[in-house]
Amino acid sequence: MIEIKPDIYYVGVKNPDMRIFDVFFRTESGTTYNSYLIVGKEKIALIDTVKEPFRDEFIKNVEEIVPLEKINYIITLHHEPDHSGALKYILEKSNARVVISKTAGLFLKQILHRDANPLLVGDNDKISLGNITLEFIQAPFLHWPDTMFAYIPERNILFTCDFLGQHFSDEAIYNDESRDFTYAFEHYYKIIMRPFKDYVLQAIKKIENKNIDMIAPSHGMILRKDPWKYVDLYRTWSTPKPRDYRRALVFYASPYGGTGKLANSIAKGLADSGVYVEIFDLAGTVIDDSLLDLIENSDALIVGSSTLNGDAIKPVWDLLSSLTTINMRNKIGFAFGTFAWSGEAPKFIENRLKDLKLKVPETSFRAGIIPTEEDLQRAAEMGKKLAGYIIGPSSSVPA
Ligand code: FEO
């Protein structure tokens, strides 16, 4: 329990040993579930709770300051269970009113399995704790639909939910006292916030004129030193970067080389039409952050696979299952592949590209296991056709 501002206490729990969050997110430095208790002269509010298994330590932290029954409000900034898991235990021992955003009613019911008669708040709504005011700022899709921030003007502190958070745990709780967490901060943005860049910029607009000298996220270090530096990083990462050429990426998996030949022919058709093309043989391609950055900064994703046992080959699925952290809307997609007898892979890829919200203007392309010259010519023509769907300048020279 640490008083981070007058009357505002950190009551969160650390989980330094966690190495995987949400099943897939590697967390070399663990994480924290941050929660904050605000003790006003008339009312007491708790901002967020913690993941259910940590409830006992959490309750102990809170009760070092006040008994649970004294809490008047529990502000749930969003309803992912790593912050709402202990909510029901707090409610069992208090008559606190749960405060949620107007879009969160269903989520709260799912968590509690009952109607808790929450207080719904929207942009600029306020709750007075006497000498302290909580102001609410809707921040949808950062990263849940119901996400909101809470701001205390009397203390110049902003509570930002997962926004500006980090999966990082340290003996310290402040950014100016901890080990370096640059990687954790950037990686968190890439995994959690990257699909929602427009919403990041909208949220920054809502907070940029407020007096804020401390940002208290729901994970990781409290940003006490240079808090706006971190906001500016989010702004930079979320601002579209103009590109004066069109870029297409062609990925393929090709045990006997036929699908690779189709890939090269499609790429040639694209390049002849002024599109800058990069080709990747998935047999030797590492799917890492830099590749995802490249995909995000491309206009078209063209994916080919031979059919193996009635399916696309595993590296293709590895690629296609790695794209949920990127907003793929408005990119052009296309699928192709060779086959010997059944040939399902291109259709499966095409469906996945559509599910990822790419625009797929042409039906997938198939050829026999050893493509003919005519097949390769058809593939090149398809490349030219696809170039016509990619909107942008005609230069093929990357800046
Ligand atoms: Fe840290 Fe979206 O929960």
mmCIF file of N, CA and C in Angstrom, residues 22 24-25 143 189-197 287 292 295-296 301 317-329 352 355-358:
data_model
loop_
_atom_site.group_PDB
_atom_site.id
_atom_site.type_symbol
_atom_site.label_atom_id
_atom_site.label_comp_id
_atom_site.label_asym_id
_atom_site.label_seq_id
_atom_site.Cartn_x
_atom_site.Cartn_y
_atom_site.Cartn_z
ATOM 1 N N ASP A 22 -2.732 -14.048 -21.232
ATOM 2 C CA ASP A 22 -3.781 -14.344 -22.221
ATOM 3 C C ASP A 22 -3.374 -15.479 -23.168
ATOM 4 N N PHE A 24 -1.055 -16.199 -25.046
ATOM 5 C CA PHE A 24 -0.148 -16.011 -26.181
ATOM 6 C C PHE A 24 0.863 -14.877 -26.001
ATOM 7 N N PHE A 25 0.680 -14.005 -25.029
ATOM 8 C CA PHE A 25 1.458 -12.772 -24.927
ATOM 9 C C PHE A 25 2.633 -13.042 -23.971
ATOM 10 N N HIS A 143 -8.661 -1.311 -24.698
ATOM 11 C CA HIS A 143 -8.841 -2.040 -25.940
ATOM 12 C C HIS A 143 -10.163 -2.794 -25.995
ATOM 13 N N TYR A 189 2.012 -2.047 -26.471
ATOM 14 C CA TYR A 189 1.291 -1.276 -27.496
ATOM 15 C C TYR A 189 1.051 -2.134 -28.735
ATOM 16 N N LYS A 190 2.103 -2.827 -29.162
ATOM 17 C CA LYS A 190 1.992 -3.593 -30.411
ATOM 18 C C LYS A 190 0.982 -4.732 -30.301
ATOM 19 N N ILE A 191 0.938 -5.378 -29.157
ATOM 20 C CA ILE A 191 0.047 -6.526 -29.009
ATOM 21 C C ILE A 191 -1.384 -6.087 -28.699
ATOM 22 N N ILE A 192 -1.524 -5.074 -27.867
ATOM 23 C CA ILE A 192 -2.861 -4.740 -27.352
ATOM 24 C C ILE A 192 -3.503 -3.559 -28.078
ATOM 25 N N MET A 193 -2.727 -2.512 -28.338
ATOM 26 C CA MET A 193 -3.335 -1.272 -28.827
ATOM 27 C C MET A 193 -3.233 -1.090 -30.341
ATOM 28 N N ARG A 194 -2.289 -1.763 -30.971
ATOM 29 C CA ARG A 194 -2.035 -1.504 -32.390
ATOM 30 C C ARG A 194 -3.261 -1.621 -33.291
ATOM 31 N N PRO A 195 -4.185 -2.582 -33.044
ATOM 32 C CA PRO A 195 -5.335 -2.638 -33.957
ATOM 33 C C PRO A 195 -6.253 -1.422 -33.856
ATOM 34 N N PHE A 196 -6.036 -0.581 -32.857
ATOM 35 C CA PHE A 196 -7.008 0.481 -32.563
ATOM 36 C C PHE A 196 -6.391 1.877 -32.663
ATOM 37 N N LYS A 197 -5.561 2.074 -33.654
ATOM 38 C CA LYS A 197 -4.804 3.334 -33.733
ATOM 39 C C LYS A 197 -5.704 4.567 -33.827
ATOM 40 N N ILE A 287 8.145 -15.030 -38.252
ATOM 41 C CA ILE A 287 7.027 -14.093 -38.054
ATOM 42 C C ILE A 287 7.269 -13.347 -36.752
ATOM 43 N N LEU A 292 5.459 -8.097 -38.870
ATOM 44 C CA LEU A 292 4.103 -7.574 -38.673
ATOM 45 C C LEU A 292 4.052 -6.081 -38.976
ATOM 46 N N ILE A 295 3.840 -5.843 -42.720
ATOM 47 C CA ILE A 295 2.491 -6.188 -43.208
ATOM 48 C C ILE A 295 1.543 -5.019 -42.942
ATOM 49 N N GLU A 296 1.649 -4.462 -41.744
ATOM 50 C CA GLU A 296 0.764 -3.329 -41.414
ATOM 51 C C GLU A 296 0.972 -2.173 -42.384
ATOM 52 N N LEU A 301 -1.917 -8.189 -49.293
ATOM 53 C CA LEU A 301 -1.363 -9.412 -48.725
ATOM 54 C C LEU A 301 -1.808 -10.563 -49.621
ATOM 55 N N TRP A 317 -0.814 -21.025 -41.905
ATOM 56 C CA TRP A 317 -1.727 -20.742 -40.781
ATOM 57 C C TRP A 317 -1.004 -19.970 -39.683
ATOM 58 N N ASP A 318 0.282 -20.261 -39.488
ATOM 59 C CA ASP A 318 1.039 -19.484 -38.494
ATOM 60 C C ASP A 318 1.005 -17.996 -38.857
ATOM 61 N N LEU A 319 1.185 -17.723 -40.141
ATOM 62 C CA LEU A 319 1.133 -16.325 -40.583
ATOM 63 C C LEU A 319 -0.268 -15.748 -40.379
ATOM 64 N N LEU A 320 -1.263 -16.478 -40.868
ATOM 65 C CA LEU A 320 -2.622 -15.926 -40.858
ATOM 66 C C LEU A 320 -3.200 -15.801 -39.452
ATOM 67 N N SER A 321 -2.653 -16.577 -38.519
ATOM 68 C CA SER A 321 -3.142 -16.454 -37.138
ATOM 69 C C SER A 321 -2.360 -15.404 -36.355
ATOM 70 N N SER A 322 -1.406 -14.759 -37.013
ATOM 71 C CA SER A 322 -0.590 -13.741 -36.322
ATOM 72 C C SER A 322 -1.059 -12.325 -36.634
ATOM 73 N N LEU A 323 -2.140 -12.193 -37.363
ATOM 74 C CA LEU A 323 -2.503 -10.877 -37.886
ATOM 75 C C LEU A 323 -3.596 -10.181 -37.087
ATOM 76 N N THR A 324 -4.004 -10.781 -35.977
ATOM 77 C CA THR A 324 -5.097 -10.164 -35.223
ATOM 78 C C THR A 324 -4.663 -8.901 -34.491
ATOM 79 N N THR A 325 -3.352 -8.660 -34.407
ATOM 80 C CA THR A 325 -2.899 -7.425 -33.746
ATOM 81 C C THR A 325 -2.742 -6.283 -34.740
ATOM 82 N N ILE A 326 -3.164 -6.518 -35.975
ATOM 83 C CA ILE A 326 -3.039 -5.485 -37.012
ATOM 84 C C ILE A 326 -4.422 -5.214 -37.583
ATOM 85 N N ASN A 327 -4.685 -3.971 -37.869
ATOM 86 C CA ASN A 327 -5.935 -3.636 -38.559
ATOM 87 C C ASN A 327 -5.742 -3.916 -40.052
ATOM 88 N N MET A 328 -6.399 -4.960 -40.559
ATOM 89 C CA MET A 328 -6.197 -5.383 -41.949
ATOM 90 C C MET A 328 -7.253 -4.807 -42.894
ATOM 91 N N ARG A 329 -8.187 -4.054 -42.351
ATOM 92 C CA ARG A 329 -9.235 -3.484 -43.208
ATOM 93 C C ARG A 329 -8.600 -2.658 -44.312
ATOM 94 N N ARG A 352 -10.107 -17.052 -44.892
ATOM 95 C CA ARG A 352 -9.448 -16.441 -43.734
ATOM 96 C C ARG A 352 -9.149 -14.960 -44.002
ATOM 97 N N ASP A 355 -12.233 -13.162 -43.449
ATOM 98 C CA ASP A 355 -12.545 -13.065 -42.018
ATOM 99 C C ASP A 355 -11.700 -11.989 -41.332
ATOM 100 N N LEU A 356 -10.501 -11.788 -41.856
ATOM 101 C CA LEU A 356 -9.629 -10.748 -41.294
ATOM 102 C C LEU A 356 -10.002 -9.356 -41.807
ATOM 103 N N LYS A 357 -11.059 -9.292 -42.609
ATOM 104 C CA LYS A 357 -11.631 -8.031 -43.113
ATOM 105 C C LYS A 357 -10.827 -7.414 -44.260
ATOM 106 N N LEU A 358 -9.969 -8.217 -44.890
ATOM 107 C CA LEU A 358 -9.331 -7.703 -46.106
ATOM 108 C C LEU A 358 -10.371 -7.659 -47.218
#
